[in-house]
mmCIF file of C-alpha atoms and ligand atoms in Angstrom:
data_model
loop_
_atom_site.group_PDB
_atom_site.id
_atom_site.type_symbol
_atom_site.label_atom_id
_atom_site.label_comp_id
_atom_site.label_asym_id
_atom_site.label_seq_id
_atom_site.Cartn_x
_atom_site.Cartn_y
_atom_site.Cartn_z
ATOM 1 C CA MET D 86 6.973 27.135 18.853
ATOM 2 C CA ASN D 87 7.671 28.660 15.346
ATOM 3 C CA PHE D 88 8.713 26.544 12.596
ATOM 4 C CA ASP D 89 11.425 28.595 11.223
ATOM 5 C CA GLY D 90 14.772 26.304 11.167
ATOM 6 C CA LYS D 91 13.374 23.442 13.116
ATOM 7 C CA VAL D 92 13.152 19.675 12.364
ATOM 8 C CA ALA D 93 10.401 17.332 12.510
ATOM 9 C CA LEU D 94 10.253 13.396 12.600
ATOM 10 C CA VAL D 95 6.795 11.920 11.247
ATOM 11 C CA THR D 96 6.062 8.332 11.475
ATOM 12 C CA GLY D 97 3.638 7.163 8.811
ATOM 13 C CA GLY D 98 5.271 10.049 7.011
ATOM 14 C CA ALA D 99 5.324 8.395 3.432
ATOM 15 C CA ASP D 100 1.612 9.098 2.745
ATOM 16 C CA GLY D 101 -1.630 10.331 3.896
ATOM 17 C CA ILE D 102 -1.832 12.544 6.964
ATOM 18 C CA GLY D 103 1.876 12.137 7.812
ATOM 19 C CA LYS D 104 2.992 13.391 4.402
ATOM 20 C CA ALA D 105 0.235 16.269 4.484
ATOM 21 C CA LEU D 106 1.929 17.353 7.778
ATOM 22 C CA SER D 107 5.476 16.911 6.473
ATOM 23 C CA ASP D 108 4.549 19.250 3.584
ATOM 24 C CA VAL D 109 3.110 21.747 5.533
ATOM 25 C CA PHE D 110 5.974 21.880 8.120
ATOM 26 C CA LEU D 111 8.541 22.241 5.105
ATOM 27 C CA SER D 112 6.278 24.967 3.528
ATOM 28 C CA LYS D 113 6.928 26.899 6.915
ATOM 29 C CA ASN D 114 10.655 26.963 6.358
ATOM 30 C CA MET D 115 11.511 24.008 8.657
ATOM 31 C CA LYS D 116 15.118 22.846 8.056
ATOM 32 C CA GLY D 117 14.163 19.288 7.372
ATOM 33 C CA VAL D 118 11.417 16.394 7.843
ATOM 34 C CA CYS D 119 12.432 12.757 8.588
ATOM 35 C CA LEU D 120 9.913 10.732 7.099
ATOM 36 C CA VAL D 121 9.606 7.429 8.994
ATOM 37 C CA ASP D 122 7.719 4.600 7.552
ATOM 38 C CA VAL D 123 7.710 0.871 6.689
ATOM 39 C CA ASN D 124 6.754 1.582 2.846
ATOM 40 C CA GLU D 125 10.031 1.943 1.254
ATOM 41 C CA ASP D 126 9.030 2.733 -2.346
ATOM 42 C CA LYS D 127 6.325 5.419 -1.014
ATOM 43 C CA GLY D 128 8.767 6.889 1.338
ATOM 44 C CA GLN D 129 11.609 7.198 -1.184
ATOM 45 C CA GLU D 130 9.023 8.841 -3.530
ATOM 46 C CA THR D 131 7.545 11.207 -1.083
ATOM 47 C CA ALA D 132 11.294 12.199 0.101
ATOM 48 C CA LYS D 133 12.219 12.857 -3.459
ATOM 49 C CA ALA D 134 9.090 14.837 -4.152
ATOM 50 C CA PHE D 135 9.880 17.203 -1.264
ATOM 51 C CA GLU D 136 13.421 17.694 -2.221
ATOM 52 C CA GLU D 137 12.171 18.793 -5.556
ATOM 53 C CA LYS D 138 9.579 20.943 -4.161
ATOM 54 C CA TYR D 139 11.743 22.499 -1.067
ATOM 55 C CA GLY D 140 15.245 21.811 -2.092
ATOM 56 C CA ALA D 141 18.022 19.126 -1.750
ATOM 57 C CA GLY D 142 18.594 17.818 1.781
ATOM 58 C CA LYS D 143 15.362 19.065 3.124
ATOM 59 C CA ALA D 144 13.770 15.458 3.513
ATOM 60 C CA LYS D 145 15.298 12.067 4.572
ATOM 61 C CA PHE D 146 13.435 8.792 4.468
ATOM 62 C CA CYS D 147 14.026 6.348 7.174
ATOM 63 C CA LYS D 148 12.772 2.762 6.509
ATOM 64 C CA CYS D 149 11.333 1.631 9.798
ATOM 65 C CA ASP D 150 8.660 -0.565 11.200
ATOM 66 C CA VAL D 151 7.588 1.364 14.257
ATOM 67 C CA THR D 152 6.788 -1.842 16.014
ATOM 68 C CA SER D 153 10.572 -2.576 16.275
ATOM 69 C CA SER D 154 12.192 -0.492 19.226
ATOM 70 C CA GLU D 155 15.497 -0.976 17.509
ATOM 71 C CA GLN D 156 14.373 0.543 14.294
ATOM 72 C CA LEU D 157 12.280 3.319 15.867
ATOM 73 C CA GLU D 158 15.156 4.556 17.910
ATOM 74 C CA ALA D 159 17.613 4.199 15.056
ATOM 75 C CA ALA D 160 15.028 6.656 13.006
ATOM 76 C CA PHE D 161 15.242 9.068 15.997
ATOM 77 C CA LYS D 162 19.077 8.733 15.928
ATOM 78 C CA THR D 163 19.407 9.125 12.150
ATOM 79 C CA CYS D 164 17.110 12.172 12.335
ATOM 80 C CA VAL D 165 19.371 14.127 14.874
ATOM 81 C CA ASP D 166 22.645 12.929 12.926
ATOM 82 C CA THR D 167 21.289 14.160 9.706
ATOM 83 C CA PHE D 168 19.744 17.432 10.553
ATOM 84 C CA GLY D 169 21.726 18.362 13.847
ATOM 85 C CA ARG D 170 18.351 18.621 16.152
ATOM 86 C CA LEU D 171 14.751 17.427 16.596
ATOM 87 C CA ASP D 172 11.926 19.854 17.492
ATOM 88 C CA VAL D 173 8.718 18.138 16.423
ATOM 89 C CA ALA D 174 7.927 14.337 16.673
ATOM 90 C CA CYS D 175 4.560 13.329 15.210
ATOM 91 C CA ASN D 176 3.734 9.806 16.283
ATOM 92 C CA ASN D 177 1.142 9.056 13.373
ATOM 93 C CA ALA D 178 1.441 5.799 11.872
ATOM 94 C CA GLY D 179 -1.617 3.539 12.225
ATOM 95 C CA ILE D 180 -3.654 0.691 10.631
ATOM 96 C CA LEU D 181 -7.108 -0.486 10.902
ATOM 97 C CA ASN D 182 -7.238 -4.436 11.089
ATOM 98 C CA GLU D 183 -9.298 -5.996 13.882
ATOM 99 C CA TYR D 184 -8.295 -9.410 12.579
ATOM 100 C CA LYS D 185 -4.613 -8.605 13.450
ATOM 101 C CA TRP D 186 -5.392 -6.758 16.717
ATOM 102 C CA LYS D 187 -2.177 -7.345 18.498
ATOM 103 C CA LEU D 188 -0.208 -5.961 15.680
ATOM 104 C CA MET D 189 -2.587 -3.192 15.593
ATOM 105 C CA VAL D 190 -2.294 -2.086 19.089
ATOM 106 C CA SER D 191 1.533 -2.323 18.775
ATOM 107 C CA ILE D 192 1.453 0.191 15.839
ATOM 108 C CA ASN D 193 -1.361 2.348 16.959
ATOM 109 C CA LEU D 194 -0.512 2.581 20.925
ATOM 110 C CA ASN D 195 2.641 0.880 21.721
ATOM 111 C CA ALA D 196 4.544 2.843 19.247
ATOM 112 C CA VAL D 197 3.022 6.086 20.264
ATOM 113 C CA ILE D 198 4.180 5.449 23.891
ATOM 114 C CA GLU D 199 7.620 4.421 22.538
ATOM 115 C CA GLY D 200 7.930 7.274 20.072
ATOM 116 C CA THR D 201 6.814 9.955 22.896
ATOM 117 C CA TYR D 202 9.805 8.472 25.156
ATOM 118 C CA LEU D 203 12.260 8.489 22.398
ATOM 119 C CA ALA D 204 11.333 12.148 21.721
ATOM 120 C CA VAL D 205 12.124 12.902 25.416
ATOM 121 C CA LYS D 206 15.481 11.290 25.019
ATOM 122 C CA TYR D 207 16.387 13.062 21.731
ATOM 123 C CA MET D 208 14.737 16.386 22.269
ATOM 124 C CA GLY D 209 14.861 16.902 26.113
ATOM 125 C CA THR D 210 16.687 20.108 27.481
ATOM 126 C CA LYS D 211 18.319 17.714 29.957
ATOM 127 C CA ASN D 212 19.432 15.520 27.132
ATOM 128 C CA GLY D 213 21.246 17.892 25.347
ATOM 129 C CA GLY D 214 18.023 19.079 22.915
ATOM 130 C CA ASN D 215 16.096 22.067 22.729
ATOM 131 C CA GLY D 216 12.742 20.686 24.065
ATOM 132 C CA GLY D 217 9.918 20.560 21.641
ATOM 133 C CA VAL D 218 6.463 19.222 20.719
ATOM 134 C CA VAL D 219 5.218 15.957 20.356
ATOM 135 C CA VAL D 220 1.947 15.419 18.475
ATOM 136 C CA ASN D 221 0.160 11.848 18.576
ATOM 137 C CA THR D 222 -2.432 10.704 16.211
ATOM 138 C CA SER D 223 -5.516 9.412 17.824
ATOM 139 C CA SER D 224 -8.874 9.549 16.154
ATOM 140 C CA VAL D 225 -12.590 10.583 16.970
ATOM 141 C CA VAL D 226 -12.892 6.932 18.166
ATOM 142 C CA GLY D 227 -10.391 7.708 20.653
ATOM 143 C CA LEU D 228 -13.157 9.854 22.343
ATOM 144 C CA VAL D 229 -16.145 7.954 21.308
ATOM 145 C CA PRO D 230 -17.253 4.189 21.148
ATOM 146 C CA ARG D 231 -17.030 2.640 17.587
ATOM 147 C CA GLN D 232 -18.765 -0.978 17.271
ATOM 148 C CA TYR D 233 -17.002 -3.343 14.929
ATOM 149 C CA ALA D 234 -13.784 -1.821 15.642
ATOM 150 C CA ALA D 235 -13.181 -2.359 19.487
ATOM 151 C CA VAL D 236 -9.623 -2.767 19.547
ATOM 152 C CA TYR D 237 -8.982 0.100 17.002
ATOM 153 C CA THR D 238 -11.217 2.217 19.435
ATOM 154 C CA ALA D 239 -9.153 0.828 22.389
ATOM 155 C CA SER D 240 -5.946 1.383 20.699
ATOM 156 C CA LYS D 241 -6.985 5.361 20.143
ATOM 157 C CA HIS D 242 -8.391 5.683 23.408
ATOM 158 C CA GLY D 243 -5.114 4.843 24.982
ATOM 159 C CA VAL D 244 -3.365 7.364 22.895
ATOM 160 C CA VAL D 245 -5.851 9.899 24.469
ATOM 161 C CA GLY D 246 -5.300 8.659 28.000
ATOM 162 C CA PHE D 247 -1.516 8.327 27.512
ATOM 163 C CA THR D 248 -1.225 11.841 25.917
ATOM 164 C CA ARG D 249 -3.256 13.622 28.597
ATOM 165 C CA SER D 250 -0.983 11.777 31.230
ATOM 166 C CA ALA D 251 2.323 11.931 29.893
ATOM 167 C CA ALA D 252 2.035 15.617 29.216
ATOM 168 C CA PHE D 253 2.519 16.180 32.833
ATOM 169 C CA GLU D 254 5.029 13.590 33.750
ATOM 170 C CA PRO D 255 7.894 15.491 35.518
ATOM 171 C CA ASP D 256 10.603 13.919 33.180
ATOM 172 C CA VAL D 257 8.665 15.266 30.292
ATOM 173 C CA VAL D 258 7.760 18.827 31.588
ATOM 174 C CA ASP D 259 11.334 19.308 32.953
ATOM 175 C CA ASN D 260 12.750 18.177 29.558
ATOM 176 C CA GLY D 261 10.934 21.328 27.913
ATOM 177 C CA ILE D 262 8.585 18.975 26.014
ATOM 178 C CA ARG D 263 4.744 19.367 25.286
ATOM 179 C CA VAL D 264 2.630 16.562 24.298
ATOM 180 C CA VAL D 265 -0.680 16.975 22.576
ATOM 181 C CA ALA D 266 -2.930 14.458 20.529
ATOM 182 C CA ILE D 267 -5.305 15.013 17.452
ATOM 183 C CA CYS D 268 -8.533 13.166 17.095
ATOM 184 C CA PRO D 269 -9.794 13.521 13.482
ATOM 185 C CA MET D 270 -12.909 12.305 12.091
ATOM 186 C CA ALA D 271 -12.498 10.280 8.535
ATOM 187 C CA VAL D 272 -9.782 12.098 6.638
ATOM 188 C CA GLU D 273 -9.260 12.447 2.864
ATOM 189 C CA THR D 274 -6.643 9.493 2.761
ATOM 190 C CA GLU D 275 -6.376 5.835 1.626
ATOM 191 C CA PHE D 276 -6.648 4.587 5.106
ATOM 192 C CA MET D 277 -10.021 2.833 4.523
ATOM 193 C CA ALA D 278 -9.261 1.714 1.191
ATOM 194 C CA ILE D 279 -6.003 -0.030 2.779
ATOM 195 C CA ALA D 280 -8.328 -1.397 5.647
ATOM 196 C CA TYR D 281 -10.602 -2.840 3.148
ATOM 197 C CA GLU D 282 -7.804 -5.173 1.534
ATOM 198 C CA GLN D 283 -6.774 -6.271 4.976
ATOM 199 C CA GLY D 284 -10.375 -6.921 5.970
ATOM 200 C CA SER D 285 -12.336 -6.467 9.080
ATOM 201 C CA LYS D 286 -15.856 -6.362 10.709
ATOM 202 C CA TYR D 287 -15.622 -2.521 10.821
ATOM 203 C CA THR D 288 -14.789 -2.073 7.198
ATOM 204 C CA GLU D 289 -17.356 -4.486 5.639
ATOM 205 C CA VAL D 290 -20.274 -2.410 7.666
ATOM 206 C CA TYR D 291 -18.381 0.876 6.680
ATOM 207 C CA ARG D 292 -18.284 -0.090 2.993
ATOM 208 C CA ASN D 293 -21.717 -1.236 3.017
ATOM 209 C CA GLU D 294 -23.501 1.432 5.003
ATOM 210 C CA MET D 295 -21.177 4.782 5.184
ATOM 211 C CA GLU D 296 -18.784 4.859 2.245
ATOM 212 C CA GLY D 297 -19.356 7.881 0.281
ATOM 213 C CA ARG D 298 -21.689 9.419 2.681
ATOM 214 C CA VAL D 299 -19.207 10.611 5.410
ATOM 215 C CA PRO D 300 -17.821 13.834 5.021
ATOM 216 C CA ARG D 301 -13.924 13.672 4.952
ATOM 217 C CA VAL D 302 -11.653 16.327 7.018
ATOM 218 C CA LYS D 303 -9.455 17.977 4.367
ATOM 219 C CA PHE D 304 -5.617 17.948 4.807
ATOM 220 C CA GLU D 305 -5.756 21.702 5.017
ATOM 221 C CA GLU D 306 -8.248 21.611 7.989
ATOM 222 C CA LEU D 307 -6.113 18.798 9.682
ATOM 223 C CA THR D 308 -2.747 20.491 9.223
ATOM 224 C CA SER D 309 -3.910 23.974 10.392
ATOM 225 C CA ALA D 310 -5.096 22.534 13.518
ATOM 226 C CA VAL D 311 -1.678 20.794 14.222
ATOM 227 C CA VAL D 312 0.232 24.043 13.424
ATOM 228 C CA GLN D 313 -1.872 25.736 15.964
ATOM 229 C CA LEU D 314 -1.103 23.146 18.531
ATOM 230 C CA ILE D 315 2.596 23.268 17.865
ATOM 231 C CA GLU D 316 2.762 27.102 17.770
ATOM 232 C CA ASP D 317 0.563 27.320 20.929
ATOM 233 C CA LYS D 318 3.221 27.464 23.889
ATOM 234 C CA ASP D 319 0.302 26.750 26.333
ATOM 235 C CA ALA D 320 -1.088 23.696 24.646
ATOM 236 C CA ASN D 321 -0.166 20.552 26.669
ATOM 237 C CA GLY D 322 -1.833 17.473 27.162
ATOM 238 C CA SER D 323 -4.406 18.957 24.656
ATOM 239 C CA ILE D 324 -6.820 16.480 22.835
ATOM 240 C CA ASN D 325 -8.217 18.238 19.787
ATOM 241 C CA VAL D 326 -10.943 16.729 17.662
ATOM 242 C CA ILE D 327 -11.154 17.917 14.129
ATOM 243 C CA VAL D 328 -14.585 17.811 12.457
ATOM 244 C CA PRO D 329 -15.113 18.407 8.700
ATOM 245 C CA GLY D 330 -15.956 21.927 7.864
ATOM 246 C CA LYS D 331 -15.873 22.865 11.473
ATOM 247 C CA GLY D 332 -12.249 22.949 12.435
ATOM 248 C CA SER D 333 -10.555 21.997 15.600
ATOM 249 C CA LYS D 334 -11.700 21.995 19.196
ATOM 250 C CA SER D 335 -9.944 21.168 22.530
ATOM 251 C CA ILE D 336 -11.841 18.396 24.479
ATOM 252 C CA PRO D 337 -11.334 18.331 28.088
ATOM 253 C CA PRO D 338 -11.382 15.303 30.176
ATOM 254 C CA PRO D 339 -14.652 14.408 31.940
ATOM 255 C CA ASN D 340 -15.612 16.159 34.968
ATOM 256 C CA LEU D 341 -16.151 13.682 37.723
ATOM 257 C CA ASN D 342 -17.728 15.825 40.405
ATOM 258 C CA LEU D 343 -20.736 13.735 40.434
HETATM 259 N N1 NAI R 591 -7.835 8.529 7.491
HETATM 260 C C1 NAI R 591 -8.652 8.723 8.445
HETATM 261 O O1 NAI R 591 -9.793 8.797 8.394
HETATM 262 C C2 NAI R 591 -8.093 8.720 9.987
HETATM 263 C C3 NAI R 591 -7.019 8.234 10.358
HETATM 264 N N2 NAI R 591 -6.548 8.382 11.609
HETATM 265 C C4 NAI R 591 -5.224 8.021 11.953
HETATM 266 O O2 NAI R 591 -4.263 8.813 11.315
HETATM 267 C C5 NAI R 591 -2.926 8.120 11.185
HETATM 268 C C6 NAI R 591 -2.530 8.030 9.868
HETATM 269 O O3 NAI R 591 -3.478 7.443 8.957
HETATM 270 P P1 NAI R 591 -3.685 7.875 7.442
HETATM 271 O O4 NAI R 591 -2.547 8.859 7.165
HETATM 272 O O5 NAI R 591 -5.070 8.142 7.254
HETATM 273 O O6 NAI R 591 -3.338 6.475 6.708
HETATM 274 P P2 NAI R 591 -2.461 6.110 5.471
HETATM 275 O O7 NAI R 591 -2.691 4.487 5.447
HETATM 276 O O8 NAI R 591 -2.609 6.946 4.424
HETATM 277 O O9 NAI R 591 -0.963 6.369 6.121
HETATM 278 C C7 NAI R 591 -0.350 5.508 7.179
HETATM 279 C C8 NAI R 591 0.978 5.497 7.010
HETATM 280 O O10 NAI R 591 1.484 4.768 8.141
HETATM 281 C C9 NAI R 591 2.559 3.870 7.470
HETATM 282 N N3 NAI R 591 2.565 2.681 8.412
HETATM 283 C C10 NAI R 591 1.660 1.672 8.734
HETATM 284 N N4 NAI R 591 2.231 0.637 9.435
HETATM 285 C C11 NAI R 591 3.629 1.130 9.861
HETATM 286 C C12 NAI R 591 4.622 0.592 10.618
HETATM 287 N N5 NAI R 591 4.414 -0.554 11.110
HETATM 288 N N6 NAI R 591 5.752 1.218 10.583
HETATM 289 C C13 NAI R 591 5.757 2.553 10.161
HETATM 290 N N7 NAI R 591 5.024 2.915 9.364
HETATM 291 C C14 NAI R 591 3.631 2.141 8.948
HETATM 292 C C15 NAI R 591 1.969 3.433 6.264
HETATM 293 O O11 NAI R 591 2.963 2.750 5.389
HETATM 294 C C16 NAI R 591 1.414 4.699 5.762
HETATM 295 O O12 NAI R 591 2.381 5.512 4.753
HETATM 296 C C17 NAI R 591 -3.247 6.545 11.958
HETATM 297 O O13 NAI R 591 -2.874 6.445 13.297
HETATM 298 C C18 NAI R 591 -4.781 6.528 11.563
HETATM 299 O O14 NAI R 591 -5.408 5.731 12.660
HETATM 300 C C19 NAI R 591 -7.427 8.990 12.591
HETATM 301 C C20 NAI R 591 -8.620 9.456 12.168
HETATM 302 C C21 NAI R 591 -9.088 9.309 10.997
HETATM 303 C C1 LIG R 592 -17.398 6.657 9.149
HETATM 304 C C2 LIG R 592 -16.298 6.941 8.381
HETATM 305 C C3 LIG R 592 -15.082 6.078 8.886
HETATM 306 O O1 LIG R 592 -15.353 5.469 9.717
HETATM 307 C C4 LIG R 592 -13.748 6.257 8.346
HETATM 308 C C5 LIG R 592 -13.063 5.993 9.280
HETATM 309 C C6 LIG R 592 -11.461 6.182 9.021
HETATM 310 C C7 LIG R 592 -10.746 5.891 10.048
HETATM 311 C C8 LIG R 592 -11.122 5.378 11.243
HETATM 312 C C9 LIG R 592 -11.129 6.357 12.430
HETATM 313 O O2 LIG R 592 -9.867 6.826 12.647
HETATM 314 C C10 LIG R 592 -12.016 7.458 12.042
HETATM 315 C C11 LIG R 592 -13.359 7.177 12.233
HETATM 316 C C12 LIG R 592 -14.196 8.283 11.738
HETATM 317 C C13 LIG R 592 -15.411 8.449 11.933
HETATM 318 C C14 LIG R 592 -16.109 9.501 11.220
HETATM 319 C C15 LIG R 592 -17.409 9.843 11.421
HETATM 320 C C16 LIG R 592 -18.507 9.483 12.154
HETATM 321 O O3 LIG R 592 -19.139 8.234 11.698
HETATM 322 C C17 LIG R 592 -18.154 9.306 13.751
HETATM 323 C C18 LIG R 592 -18.799 10.060 14.615
HETATM 324 C C19 LIG R 592 -18.897 9.828 15.818
HETATM 325 C C20 LIG R 592 -19.606 8.860 16.413
HETATM 326 O O4 LIG R 592 -19.641 7.675 16.234
HETATM 327 O O5 LIG R 592 -20.612 9.240 16.858
#
């Protein structure tokens, strides 16, 4: 898919990875981006900054807690009502808080599943749309274990398993939709700083042993991996790890011919 005149919806679009993706989408001449986020102040601020940079009417902020089915569907509807179409859905919002693990699973996994199905409803060729691409944000710990963050790791493994499987569901394929996921290593965002405030065993260990010593994926490395996945018409069910300084690599499912 090329980006010209297309429309994207990005959850967690107010900040971090979602904001960086939205910026790049607009720089590639997308018609508009819908920033879907629970943080109203940041969301309004980011939308305003994008309109100043790319022109009036290019960014729409939708206040939404992705754990609410009603709010998430309303965001998809607002996006199509505002821009007239939807082509790319990034299910990206996420948190790291092992103490609030049920909430974390709701945000990191359930909302990714719900967002994917809503993308089929609002982008699907059988539903009046033009087809499109769903990009789900997992993590490197969607592929490898991580002690002290068992539920975060489970939620991100869930995103990988769901993406690999949903991509080949007839209802998804027959609606002209591809589904991919990214598995970045640590990225240059405030994600861990926010996680420190909320507290978890993992962030205590991380802060003591790893902070400042782990290289970060740069936004440019991450966004170019996502752009490639969106542009590549053969990328479906693809799970791409993103490693600082080394770029993006597709990771196939394990070969079980034992
Ligand atoms: N930063 C990192 O090192 C890595 C992050 N990830 C994943 O990338 C995704 C984005 O993370 P970052 O941009 O780094 O974090 P961030 O904290 O900078 O941005 C996350 C955004 O999601 C929003 N959000 C949180 N809960 C929400 C909810 N219930 N409803 C709607 N919006 C909500 C926040 O308000 C924020 O704007 C997450 O899924 C995270 O797990 C994956 C690998 C590495
Ligand atoms: C180590 C830095 C870190 O844990 C930052 C975490 C930020 C977000 C949580 C998660 O989505 C990302 C984890 C990134 C880990 C990065 C580097 C390595 O420590 C992992 C290498 C994989 C392994 O454990 O073998």
